[in-house]
PDB file of C-alpha atoms in Angstrom:
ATOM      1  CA  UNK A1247     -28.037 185.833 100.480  1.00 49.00           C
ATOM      2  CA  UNK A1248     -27.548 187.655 103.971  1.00 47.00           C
ATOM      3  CA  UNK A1249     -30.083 186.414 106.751  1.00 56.00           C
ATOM      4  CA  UNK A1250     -33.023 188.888 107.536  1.00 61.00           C
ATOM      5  CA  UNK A1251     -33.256 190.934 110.749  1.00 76.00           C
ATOM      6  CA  UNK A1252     -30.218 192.788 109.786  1.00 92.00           C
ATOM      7  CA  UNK A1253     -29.482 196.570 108.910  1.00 97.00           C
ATOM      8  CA  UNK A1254     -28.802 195.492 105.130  1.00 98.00           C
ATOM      9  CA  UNK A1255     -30.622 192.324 104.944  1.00 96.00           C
ATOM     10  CA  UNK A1256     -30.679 190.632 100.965  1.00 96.00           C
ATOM     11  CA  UNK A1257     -28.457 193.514  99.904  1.00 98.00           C
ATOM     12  CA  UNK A1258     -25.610 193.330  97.486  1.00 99.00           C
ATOM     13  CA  UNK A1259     -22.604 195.670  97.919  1.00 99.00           C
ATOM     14  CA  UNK A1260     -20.010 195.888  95.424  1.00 99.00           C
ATOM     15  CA  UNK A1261     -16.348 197.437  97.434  1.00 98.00           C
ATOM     16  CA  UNK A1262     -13.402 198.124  95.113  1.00 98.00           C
ATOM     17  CA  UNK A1263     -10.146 198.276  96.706  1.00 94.00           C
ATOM     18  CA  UNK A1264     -11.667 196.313  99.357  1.00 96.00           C
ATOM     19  CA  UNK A1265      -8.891 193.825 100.616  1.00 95.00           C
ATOM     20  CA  UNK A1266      -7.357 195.478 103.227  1.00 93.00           C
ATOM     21  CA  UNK A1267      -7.182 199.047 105.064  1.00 94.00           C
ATOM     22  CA  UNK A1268     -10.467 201.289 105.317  1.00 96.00           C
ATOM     23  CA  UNK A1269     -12.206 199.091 102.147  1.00 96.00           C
ATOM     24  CA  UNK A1270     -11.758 195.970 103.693  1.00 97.00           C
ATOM     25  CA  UNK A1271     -13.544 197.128 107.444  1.00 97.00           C
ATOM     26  CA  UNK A1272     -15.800 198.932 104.931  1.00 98.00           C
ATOM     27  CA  UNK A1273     -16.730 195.378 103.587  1.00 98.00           C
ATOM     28  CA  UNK A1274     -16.856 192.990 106.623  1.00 98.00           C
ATOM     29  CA  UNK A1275     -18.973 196.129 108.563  1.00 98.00           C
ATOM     30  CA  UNK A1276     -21.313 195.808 105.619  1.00 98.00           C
ATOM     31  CA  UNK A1277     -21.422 192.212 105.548  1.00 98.00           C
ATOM     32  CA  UNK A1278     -21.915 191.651 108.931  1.00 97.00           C
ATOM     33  CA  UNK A1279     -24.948 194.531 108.647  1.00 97.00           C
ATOM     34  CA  UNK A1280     -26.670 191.269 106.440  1.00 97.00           C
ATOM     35  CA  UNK A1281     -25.317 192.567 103.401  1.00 98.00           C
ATOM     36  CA  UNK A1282     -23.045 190.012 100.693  1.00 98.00           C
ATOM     37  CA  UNK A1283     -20.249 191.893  99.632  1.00 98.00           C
ATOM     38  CA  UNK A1284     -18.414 191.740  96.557  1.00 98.00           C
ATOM     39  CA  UNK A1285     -14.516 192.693  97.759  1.00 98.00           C
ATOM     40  CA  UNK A1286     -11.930 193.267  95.147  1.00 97.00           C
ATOM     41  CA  UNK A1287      -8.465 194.309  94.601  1.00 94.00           C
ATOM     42  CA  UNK A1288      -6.066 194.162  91.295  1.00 92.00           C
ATOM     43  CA  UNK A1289      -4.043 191.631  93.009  1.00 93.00           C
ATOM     44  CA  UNK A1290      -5.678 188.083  92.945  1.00 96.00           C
ATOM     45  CA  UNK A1291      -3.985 187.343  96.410  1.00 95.00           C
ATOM     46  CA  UNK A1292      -5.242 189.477  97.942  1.00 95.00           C
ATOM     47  CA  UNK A1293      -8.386 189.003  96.965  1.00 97.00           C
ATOM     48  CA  UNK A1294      -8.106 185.292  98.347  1.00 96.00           C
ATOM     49  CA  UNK A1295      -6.606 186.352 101.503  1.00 96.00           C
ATOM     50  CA  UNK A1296      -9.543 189.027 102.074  1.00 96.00           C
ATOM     51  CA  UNK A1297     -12.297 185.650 101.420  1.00 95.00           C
ATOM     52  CA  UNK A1298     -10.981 183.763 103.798  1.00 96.00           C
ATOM     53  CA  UNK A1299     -10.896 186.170 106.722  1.00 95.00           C
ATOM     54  CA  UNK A1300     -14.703 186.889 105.696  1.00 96.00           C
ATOM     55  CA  UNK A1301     -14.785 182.853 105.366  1.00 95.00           C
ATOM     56  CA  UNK A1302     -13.903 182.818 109.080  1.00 95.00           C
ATOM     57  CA  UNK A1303     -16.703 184.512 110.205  1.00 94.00           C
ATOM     58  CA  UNK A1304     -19.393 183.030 107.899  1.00 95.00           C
ATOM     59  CA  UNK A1305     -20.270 186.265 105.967  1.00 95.00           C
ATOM     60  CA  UNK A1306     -21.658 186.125 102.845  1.00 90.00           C
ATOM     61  CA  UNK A1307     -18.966 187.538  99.817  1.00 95.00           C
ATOM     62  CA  UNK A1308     -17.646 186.995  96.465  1.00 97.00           C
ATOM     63  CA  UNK A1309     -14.625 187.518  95.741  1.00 98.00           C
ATOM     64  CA  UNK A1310     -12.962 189.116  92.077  1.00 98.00           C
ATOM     65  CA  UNK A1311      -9.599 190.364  91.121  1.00 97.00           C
ATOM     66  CA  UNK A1312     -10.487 193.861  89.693  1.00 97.00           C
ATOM     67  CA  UNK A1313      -8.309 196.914  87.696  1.00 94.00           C
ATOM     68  CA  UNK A1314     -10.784 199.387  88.242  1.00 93.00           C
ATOM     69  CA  UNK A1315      -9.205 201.433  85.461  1.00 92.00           C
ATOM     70  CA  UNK A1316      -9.745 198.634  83.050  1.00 95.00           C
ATOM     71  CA  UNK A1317     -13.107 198.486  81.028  1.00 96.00           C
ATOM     72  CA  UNK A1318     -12.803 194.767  80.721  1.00 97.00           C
ATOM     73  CA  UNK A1319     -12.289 193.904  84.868  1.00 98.00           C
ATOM     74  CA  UNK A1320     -14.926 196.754  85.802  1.00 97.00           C
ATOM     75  CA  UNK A1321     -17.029 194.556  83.141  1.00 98.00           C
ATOM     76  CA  UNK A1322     -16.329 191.107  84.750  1.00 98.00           C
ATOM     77  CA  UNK A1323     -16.603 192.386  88.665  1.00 98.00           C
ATOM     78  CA  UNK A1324     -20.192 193.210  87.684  1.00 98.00           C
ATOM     79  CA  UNK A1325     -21.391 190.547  85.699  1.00 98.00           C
ATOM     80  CA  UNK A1326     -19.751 188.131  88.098  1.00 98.00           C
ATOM     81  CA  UNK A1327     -22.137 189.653  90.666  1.00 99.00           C
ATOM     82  CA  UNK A1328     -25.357 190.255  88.667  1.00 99.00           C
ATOM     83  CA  UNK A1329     -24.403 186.899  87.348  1.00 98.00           C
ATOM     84  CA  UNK A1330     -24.371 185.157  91.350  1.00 98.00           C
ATOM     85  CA  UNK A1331     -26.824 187.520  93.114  1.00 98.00           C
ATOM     86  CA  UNK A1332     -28.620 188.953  90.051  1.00 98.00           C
ATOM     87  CA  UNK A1333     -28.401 192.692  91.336  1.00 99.00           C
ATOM     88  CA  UNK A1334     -26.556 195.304  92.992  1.00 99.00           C
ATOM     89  CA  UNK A1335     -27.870 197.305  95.613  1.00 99.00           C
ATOM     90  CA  UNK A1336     -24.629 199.062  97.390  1.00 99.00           C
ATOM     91  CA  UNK A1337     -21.702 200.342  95.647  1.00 99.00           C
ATOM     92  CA  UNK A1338     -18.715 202.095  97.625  1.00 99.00           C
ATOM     93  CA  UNK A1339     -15.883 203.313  95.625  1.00 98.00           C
ATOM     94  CA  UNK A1340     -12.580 203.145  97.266  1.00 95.00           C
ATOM     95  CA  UNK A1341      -9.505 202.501  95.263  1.00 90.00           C
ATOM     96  CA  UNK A1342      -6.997 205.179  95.782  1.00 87.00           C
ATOM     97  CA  UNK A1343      -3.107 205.554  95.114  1.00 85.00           C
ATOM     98  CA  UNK A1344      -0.759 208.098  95.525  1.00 81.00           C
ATOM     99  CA  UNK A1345       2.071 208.010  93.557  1.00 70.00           C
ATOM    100  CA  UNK A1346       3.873 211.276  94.739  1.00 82.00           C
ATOM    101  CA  UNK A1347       4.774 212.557  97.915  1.00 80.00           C
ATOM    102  CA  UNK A1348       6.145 216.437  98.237  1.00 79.00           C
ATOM    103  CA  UNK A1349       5.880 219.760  96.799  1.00 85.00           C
ATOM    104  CA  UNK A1350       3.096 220.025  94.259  1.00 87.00           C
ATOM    105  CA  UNK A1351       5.717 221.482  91.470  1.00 90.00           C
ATOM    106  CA  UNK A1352       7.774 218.471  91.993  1.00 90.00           C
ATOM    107  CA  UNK A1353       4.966 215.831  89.904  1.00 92.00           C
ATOM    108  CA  UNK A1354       5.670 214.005  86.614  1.00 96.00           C
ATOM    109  CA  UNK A1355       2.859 214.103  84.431  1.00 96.00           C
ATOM    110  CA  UNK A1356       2.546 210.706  84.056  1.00 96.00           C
ATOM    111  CA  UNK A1357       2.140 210.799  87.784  1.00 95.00           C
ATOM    112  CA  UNK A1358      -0.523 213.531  87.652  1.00 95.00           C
ATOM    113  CA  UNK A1359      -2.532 210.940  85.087  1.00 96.00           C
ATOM    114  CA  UNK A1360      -2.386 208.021  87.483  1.00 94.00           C
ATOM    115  CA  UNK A1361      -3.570 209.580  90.312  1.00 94.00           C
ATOM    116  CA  UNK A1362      -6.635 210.913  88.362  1.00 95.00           C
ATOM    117  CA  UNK A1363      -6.813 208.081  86.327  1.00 95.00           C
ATOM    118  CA  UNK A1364      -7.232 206.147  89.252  1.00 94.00           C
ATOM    119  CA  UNK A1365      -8.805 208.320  91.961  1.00 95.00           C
ATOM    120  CA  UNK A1366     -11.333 210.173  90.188  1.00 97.00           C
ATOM    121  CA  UNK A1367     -11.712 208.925  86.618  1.00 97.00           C
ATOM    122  CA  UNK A1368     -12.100 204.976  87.851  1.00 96.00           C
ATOM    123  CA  UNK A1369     -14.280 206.299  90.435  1.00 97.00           C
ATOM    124  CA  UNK A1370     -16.586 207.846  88.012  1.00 98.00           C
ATOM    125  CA  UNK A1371     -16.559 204.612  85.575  1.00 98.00           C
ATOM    126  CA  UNK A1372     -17.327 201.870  87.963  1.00 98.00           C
ATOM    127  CA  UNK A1373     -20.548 204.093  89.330  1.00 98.00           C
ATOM    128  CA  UNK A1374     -21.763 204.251  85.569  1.00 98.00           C
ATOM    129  CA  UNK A1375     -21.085 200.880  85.118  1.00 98.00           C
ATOM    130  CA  UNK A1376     -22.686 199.944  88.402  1.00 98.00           C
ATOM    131  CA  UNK A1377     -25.954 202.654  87.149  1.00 99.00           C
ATOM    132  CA  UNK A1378     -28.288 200.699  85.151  1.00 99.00           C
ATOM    133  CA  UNK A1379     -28.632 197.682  88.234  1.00 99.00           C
ATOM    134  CA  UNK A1380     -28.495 200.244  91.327  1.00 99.00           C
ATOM    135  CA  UNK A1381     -31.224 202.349  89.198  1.00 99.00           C
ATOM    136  CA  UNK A1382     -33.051 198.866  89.372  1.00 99.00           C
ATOM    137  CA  UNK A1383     -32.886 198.835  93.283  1.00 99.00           C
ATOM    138  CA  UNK A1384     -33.039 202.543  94.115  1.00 99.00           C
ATOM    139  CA  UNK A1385     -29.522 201.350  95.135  1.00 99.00           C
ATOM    140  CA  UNK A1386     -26.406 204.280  96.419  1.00 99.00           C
ATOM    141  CA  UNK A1387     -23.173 204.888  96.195  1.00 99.00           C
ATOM    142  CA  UNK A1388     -20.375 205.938  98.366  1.00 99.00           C
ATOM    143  CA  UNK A1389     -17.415 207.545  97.721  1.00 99.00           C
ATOM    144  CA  UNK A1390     -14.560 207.387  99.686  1.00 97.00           C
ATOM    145  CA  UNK A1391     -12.703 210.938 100.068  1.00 96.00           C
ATOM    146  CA  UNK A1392     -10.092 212.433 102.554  1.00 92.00           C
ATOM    147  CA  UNK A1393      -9.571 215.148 104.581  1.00 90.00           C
ATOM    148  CA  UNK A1394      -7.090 216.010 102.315  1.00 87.00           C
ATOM    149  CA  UNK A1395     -10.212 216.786 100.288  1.00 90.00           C
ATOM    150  CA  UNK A1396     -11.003 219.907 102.532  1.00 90.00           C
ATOM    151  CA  UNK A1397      -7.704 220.384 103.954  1.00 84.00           C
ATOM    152  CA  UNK A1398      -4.571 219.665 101.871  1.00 84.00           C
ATOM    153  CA  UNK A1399      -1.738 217.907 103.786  1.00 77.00           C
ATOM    154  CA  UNK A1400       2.247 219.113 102.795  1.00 75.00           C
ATOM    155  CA  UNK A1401       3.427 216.512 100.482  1.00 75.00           C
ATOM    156  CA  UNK A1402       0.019 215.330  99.409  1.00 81.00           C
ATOM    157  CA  UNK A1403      -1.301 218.018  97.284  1.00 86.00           C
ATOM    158  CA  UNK A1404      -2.343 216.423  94.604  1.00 91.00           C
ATOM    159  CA  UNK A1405      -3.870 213.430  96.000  1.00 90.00           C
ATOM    160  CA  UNK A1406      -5.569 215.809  98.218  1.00 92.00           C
ATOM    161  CA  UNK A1407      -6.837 217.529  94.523  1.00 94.00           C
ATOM    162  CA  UNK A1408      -7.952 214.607  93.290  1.00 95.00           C
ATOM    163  CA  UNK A1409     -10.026 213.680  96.571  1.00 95.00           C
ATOM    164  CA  UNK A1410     -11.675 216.836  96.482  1.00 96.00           C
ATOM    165  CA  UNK A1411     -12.642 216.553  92.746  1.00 97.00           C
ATOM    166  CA  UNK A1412     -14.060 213.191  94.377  1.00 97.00           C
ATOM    167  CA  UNK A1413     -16.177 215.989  96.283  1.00 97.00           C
ATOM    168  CA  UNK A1414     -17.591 217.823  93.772  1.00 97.00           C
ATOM    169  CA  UNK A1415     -18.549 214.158  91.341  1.00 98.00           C
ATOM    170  CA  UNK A1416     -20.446 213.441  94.629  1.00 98.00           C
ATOM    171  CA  UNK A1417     -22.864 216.336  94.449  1.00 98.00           C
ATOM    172  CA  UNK A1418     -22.875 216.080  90.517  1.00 98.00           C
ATOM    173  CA  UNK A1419     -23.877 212.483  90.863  1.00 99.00           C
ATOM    174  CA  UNK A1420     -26.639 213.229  93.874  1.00 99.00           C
ATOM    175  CA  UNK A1421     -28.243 216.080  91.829  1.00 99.00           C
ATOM    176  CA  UNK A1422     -28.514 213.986  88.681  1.00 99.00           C
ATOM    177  CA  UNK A1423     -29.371 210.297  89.666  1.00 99.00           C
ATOM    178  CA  UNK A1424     -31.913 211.462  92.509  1.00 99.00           C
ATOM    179  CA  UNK A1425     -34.572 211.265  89.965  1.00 99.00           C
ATOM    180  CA  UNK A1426     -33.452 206.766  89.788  1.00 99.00           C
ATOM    181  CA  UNK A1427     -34.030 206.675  92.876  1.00 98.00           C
ATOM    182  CA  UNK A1428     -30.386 206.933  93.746  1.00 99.00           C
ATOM    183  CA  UNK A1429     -28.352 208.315  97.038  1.00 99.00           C
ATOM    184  CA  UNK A1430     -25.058 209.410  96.577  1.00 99.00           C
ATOM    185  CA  UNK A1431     -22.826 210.580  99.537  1.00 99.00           C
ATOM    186  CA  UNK A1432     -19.177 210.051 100.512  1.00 98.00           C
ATOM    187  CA  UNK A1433     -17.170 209.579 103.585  1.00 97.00           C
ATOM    188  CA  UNK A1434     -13.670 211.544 104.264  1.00 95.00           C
ATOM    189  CA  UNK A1435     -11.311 210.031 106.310  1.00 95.00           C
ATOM    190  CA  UNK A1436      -8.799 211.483 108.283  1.00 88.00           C
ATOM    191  CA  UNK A1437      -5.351 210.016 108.852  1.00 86.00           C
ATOM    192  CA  UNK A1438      -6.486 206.050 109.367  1.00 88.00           C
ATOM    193  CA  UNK A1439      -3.554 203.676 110.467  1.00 82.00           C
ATOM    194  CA  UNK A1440      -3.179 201.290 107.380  1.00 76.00           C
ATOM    195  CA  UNK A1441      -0.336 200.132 105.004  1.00 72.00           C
ATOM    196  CA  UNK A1442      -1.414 203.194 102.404  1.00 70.00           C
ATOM    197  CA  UNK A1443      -0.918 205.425 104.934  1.00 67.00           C
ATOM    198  CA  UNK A1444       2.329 204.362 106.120  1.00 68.00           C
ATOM    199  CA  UNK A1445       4.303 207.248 104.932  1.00 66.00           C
ATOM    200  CA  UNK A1446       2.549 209.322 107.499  1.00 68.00           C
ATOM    201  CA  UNK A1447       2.058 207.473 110.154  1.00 66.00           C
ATOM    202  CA  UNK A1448       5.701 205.825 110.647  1.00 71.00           C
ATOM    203  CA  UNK A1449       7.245 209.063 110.134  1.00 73.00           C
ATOM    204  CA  UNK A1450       7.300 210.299 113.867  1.00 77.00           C
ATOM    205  CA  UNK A1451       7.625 214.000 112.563  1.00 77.00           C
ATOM    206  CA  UNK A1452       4.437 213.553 110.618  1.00 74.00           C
ATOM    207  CA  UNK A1453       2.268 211.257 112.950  1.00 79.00           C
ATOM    208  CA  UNK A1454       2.952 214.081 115.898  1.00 80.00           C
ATOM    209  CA  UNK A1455       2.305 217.058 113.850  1.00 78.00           C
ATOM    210  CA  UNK A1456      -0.898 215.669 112.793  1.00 78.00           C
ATOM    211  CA  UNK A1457      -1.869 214.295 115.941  1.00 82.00           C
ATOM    212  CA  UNK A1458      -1.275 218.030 117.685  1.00 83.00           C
ATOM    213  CA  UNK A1459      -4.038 218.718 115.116  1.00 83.00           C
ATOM    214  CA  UNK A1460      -6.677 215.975 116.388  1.00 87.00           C
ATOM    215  CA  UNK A1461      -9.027 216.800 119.189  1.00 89.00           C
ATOM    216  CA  UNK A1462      -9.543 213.202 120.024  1.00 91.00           C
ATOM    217  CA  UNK A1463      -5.529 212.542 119.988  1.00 87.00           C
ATOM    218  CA  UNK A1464      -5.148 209.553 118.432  1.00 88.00           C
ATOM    219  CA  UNK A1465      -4.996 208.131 114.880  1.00 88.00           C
ATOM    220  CA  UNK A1466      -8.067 206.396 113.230  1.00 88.00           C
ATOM    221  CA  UNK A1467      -8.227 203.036 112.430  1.00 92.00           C
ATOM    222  CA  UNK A1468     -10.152 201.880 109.616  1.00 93.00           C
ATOM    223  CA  UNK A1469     -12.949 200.382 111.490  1.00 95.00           C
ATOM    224  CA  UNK A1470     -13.717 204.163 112.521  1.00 95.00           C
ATOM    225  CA  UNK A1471     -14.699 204.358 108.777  1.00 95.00           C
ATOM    226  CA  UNK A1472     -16.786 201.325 108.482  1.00 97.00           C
ATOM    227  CA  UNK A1473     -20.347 202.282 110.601  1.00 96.00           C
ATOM    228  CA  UNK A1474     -20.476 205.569 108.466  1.00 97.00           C
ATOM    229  CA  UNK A1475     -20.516 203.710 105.017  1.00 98.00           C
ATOM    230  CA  UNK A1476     -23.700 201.344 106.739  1.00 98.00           C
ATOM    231  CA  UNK A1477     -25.330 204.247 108.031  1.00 98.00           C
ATOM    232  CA  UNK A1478     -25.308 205.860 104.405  1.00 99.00           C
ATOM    233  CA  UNK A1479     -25.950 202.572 102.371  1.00 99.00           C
ATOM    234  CA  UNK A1480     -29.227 201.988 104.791  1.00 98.00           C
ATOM    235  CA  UNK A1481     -32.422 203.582 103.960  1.00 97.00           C
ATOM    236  CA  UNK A1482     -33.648 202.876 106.915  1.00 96.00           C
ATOM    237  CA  UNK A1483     -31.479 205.043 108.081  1.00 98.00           C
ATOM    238  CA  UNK A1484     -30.073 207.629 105.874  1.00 98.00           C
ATOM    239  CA  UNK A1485     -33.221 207.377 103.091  1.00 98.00           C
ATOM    240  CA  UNK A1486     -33.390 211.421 102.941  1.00 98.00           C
ATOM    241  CA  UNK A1487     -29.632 212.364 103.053  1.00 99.00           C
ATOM    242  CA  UNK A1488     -27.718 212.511  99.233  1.00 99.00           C
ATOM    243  CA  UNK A1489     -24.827 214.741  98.088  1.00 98.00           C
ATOM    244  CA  UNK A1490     -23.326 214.379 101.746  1.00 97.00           C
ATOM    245  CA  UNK A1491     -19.897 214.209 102.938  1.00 96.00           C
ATOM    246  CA  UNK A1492     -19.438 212.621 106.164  1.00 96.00           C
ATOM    247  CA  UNK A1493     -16.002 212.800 108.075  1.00 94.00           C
ATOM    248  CA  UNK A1494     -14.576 211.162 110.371  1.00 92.00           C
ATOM    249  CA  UNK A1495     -11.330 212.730 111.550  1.00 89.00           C
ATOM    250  CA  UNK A1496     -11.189 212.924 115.186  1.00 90.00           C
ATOM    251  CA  UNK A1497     -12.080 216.540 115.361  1.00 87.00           C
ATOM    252  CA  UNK A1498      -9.883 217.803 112.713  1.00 81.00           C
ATOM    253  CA  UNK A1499     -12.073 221.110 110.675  1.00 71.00           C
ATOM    254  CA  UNK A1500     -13.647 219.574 107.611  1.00 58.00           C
ATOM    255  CA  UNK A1501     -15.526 221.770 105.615  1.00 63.00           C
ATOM    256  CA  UNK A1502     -14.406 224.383 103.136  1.00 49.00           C
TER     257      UNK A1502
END
């Protein structure tokens, strides 16, 4: 377990889609916070390249390949980690794919399912999963939304409908588990610089419309995501704050 004198000493944070991009600086921020982090992905390489950059550093972690939308991985990734830490006091919920990119009308259905399937649904189902242990701890739970959430980007409609459904499970989730004990908030991200995001941010056209947008002028990175997830799994610091949204964007309007 993580040494004390640390933000999230002796926690236990469970990060799905966690390898790389905004859930991996989400993970190593956490872990080197004191917490031990449980990083996954569905891809078991990439979940043994994410261990050994945290193996670098010494921070304490677990790795476990992880289809969030499967009963049977959500099953392992937790039992693996009740089953080497015996709790779970942190979860953060950040697997995300976008299948389609363009007009809204233009969507299979079968893409329509994936995206909720994956962005919303899988959300849901690993923070039920995750329920009975963080109601042991008075644990929380973070989200991970978009600005797209609050303001829809052309060509990403409908991942930018199933991040704000992400919205409104947030302030379900705070209302009903506040009585456990447990905090849920969620973070929304602007446009961060990482291989998901690629579409946008190699595409000149895009990248300078958006940044025209951005106060601050530049793109994030995902380590402009990471000290907001800390600050909400702390109680030391964020003990009275649940059903929040907190975005970082550079100074793009967030709010609807």
């Amino acid at each position: 377990m993580a040494m004390a004198g640390k933000l999230l000493a002796n926690k236990v944070a469970i990060i799905t889609g966690s390898t790389k991009g905004i859930g991996f600086a989400i993970a190593k921020k956490l872990a080197l916070e004191g917490a031990t982090v449980v990083v996954s992905s569905r891809r078991q390489e990439n979940v043994t390249t994410a261990i050994a950059e945290l193996k670098k550093e010494n921070l304490p972690h677990l790795g476990v390949a992880c289809h969030v939308g499967k009963e049977e991985d959500r099953k392992n990734l937790i039992e693996q980690t009740i089953k080497k830490f015996g709790k779970i006091d942190i979860l953060v919920s950040n697997v995300a794919v976008s299948p389609h990119f363009g007009l809204t009308i233009g969507i299979t259905e079968k893409q329509i399912d994936k995206i909720f399937d994956v962005n919303v649904k899988s959300s849901f189902l690993i923070a039920r999963d995750c329920y009975p242990y963080l109601k042991a701890t008075k644990g929380n739970i973070t989200f991970v939304t978009s600005i797209g959430a609050y303001k829809p980007f052309v060509g990403g409609g409908w991942y930018s409908i199933s991040k704000t459904s992400l919205l409104a499970l947030t302030r379900v989730m705070a209302s009903e588990l506040a009585v456990d004990g447990i905090r849920v908030n969620c973070i929304a991200p602007g446009l961060i610089k990482t291989d998901f995001s690629k579409g946008l941010t190699e595409n000149e056209t895009i990248r300078n419309k958006f940044l025209e947008e951005i106060p601050l002028g530049r793109l994030g990175q995902p380590d402009d995501c990471a000290g907001a997830v800390v600050f909400l799994s702390c109680d030391q610091l964020s003990s009275y704050v649940t059903g929040e949204c907190i975005s970082m964007t550079g100074g793009i309007q967030s709010r609807l």
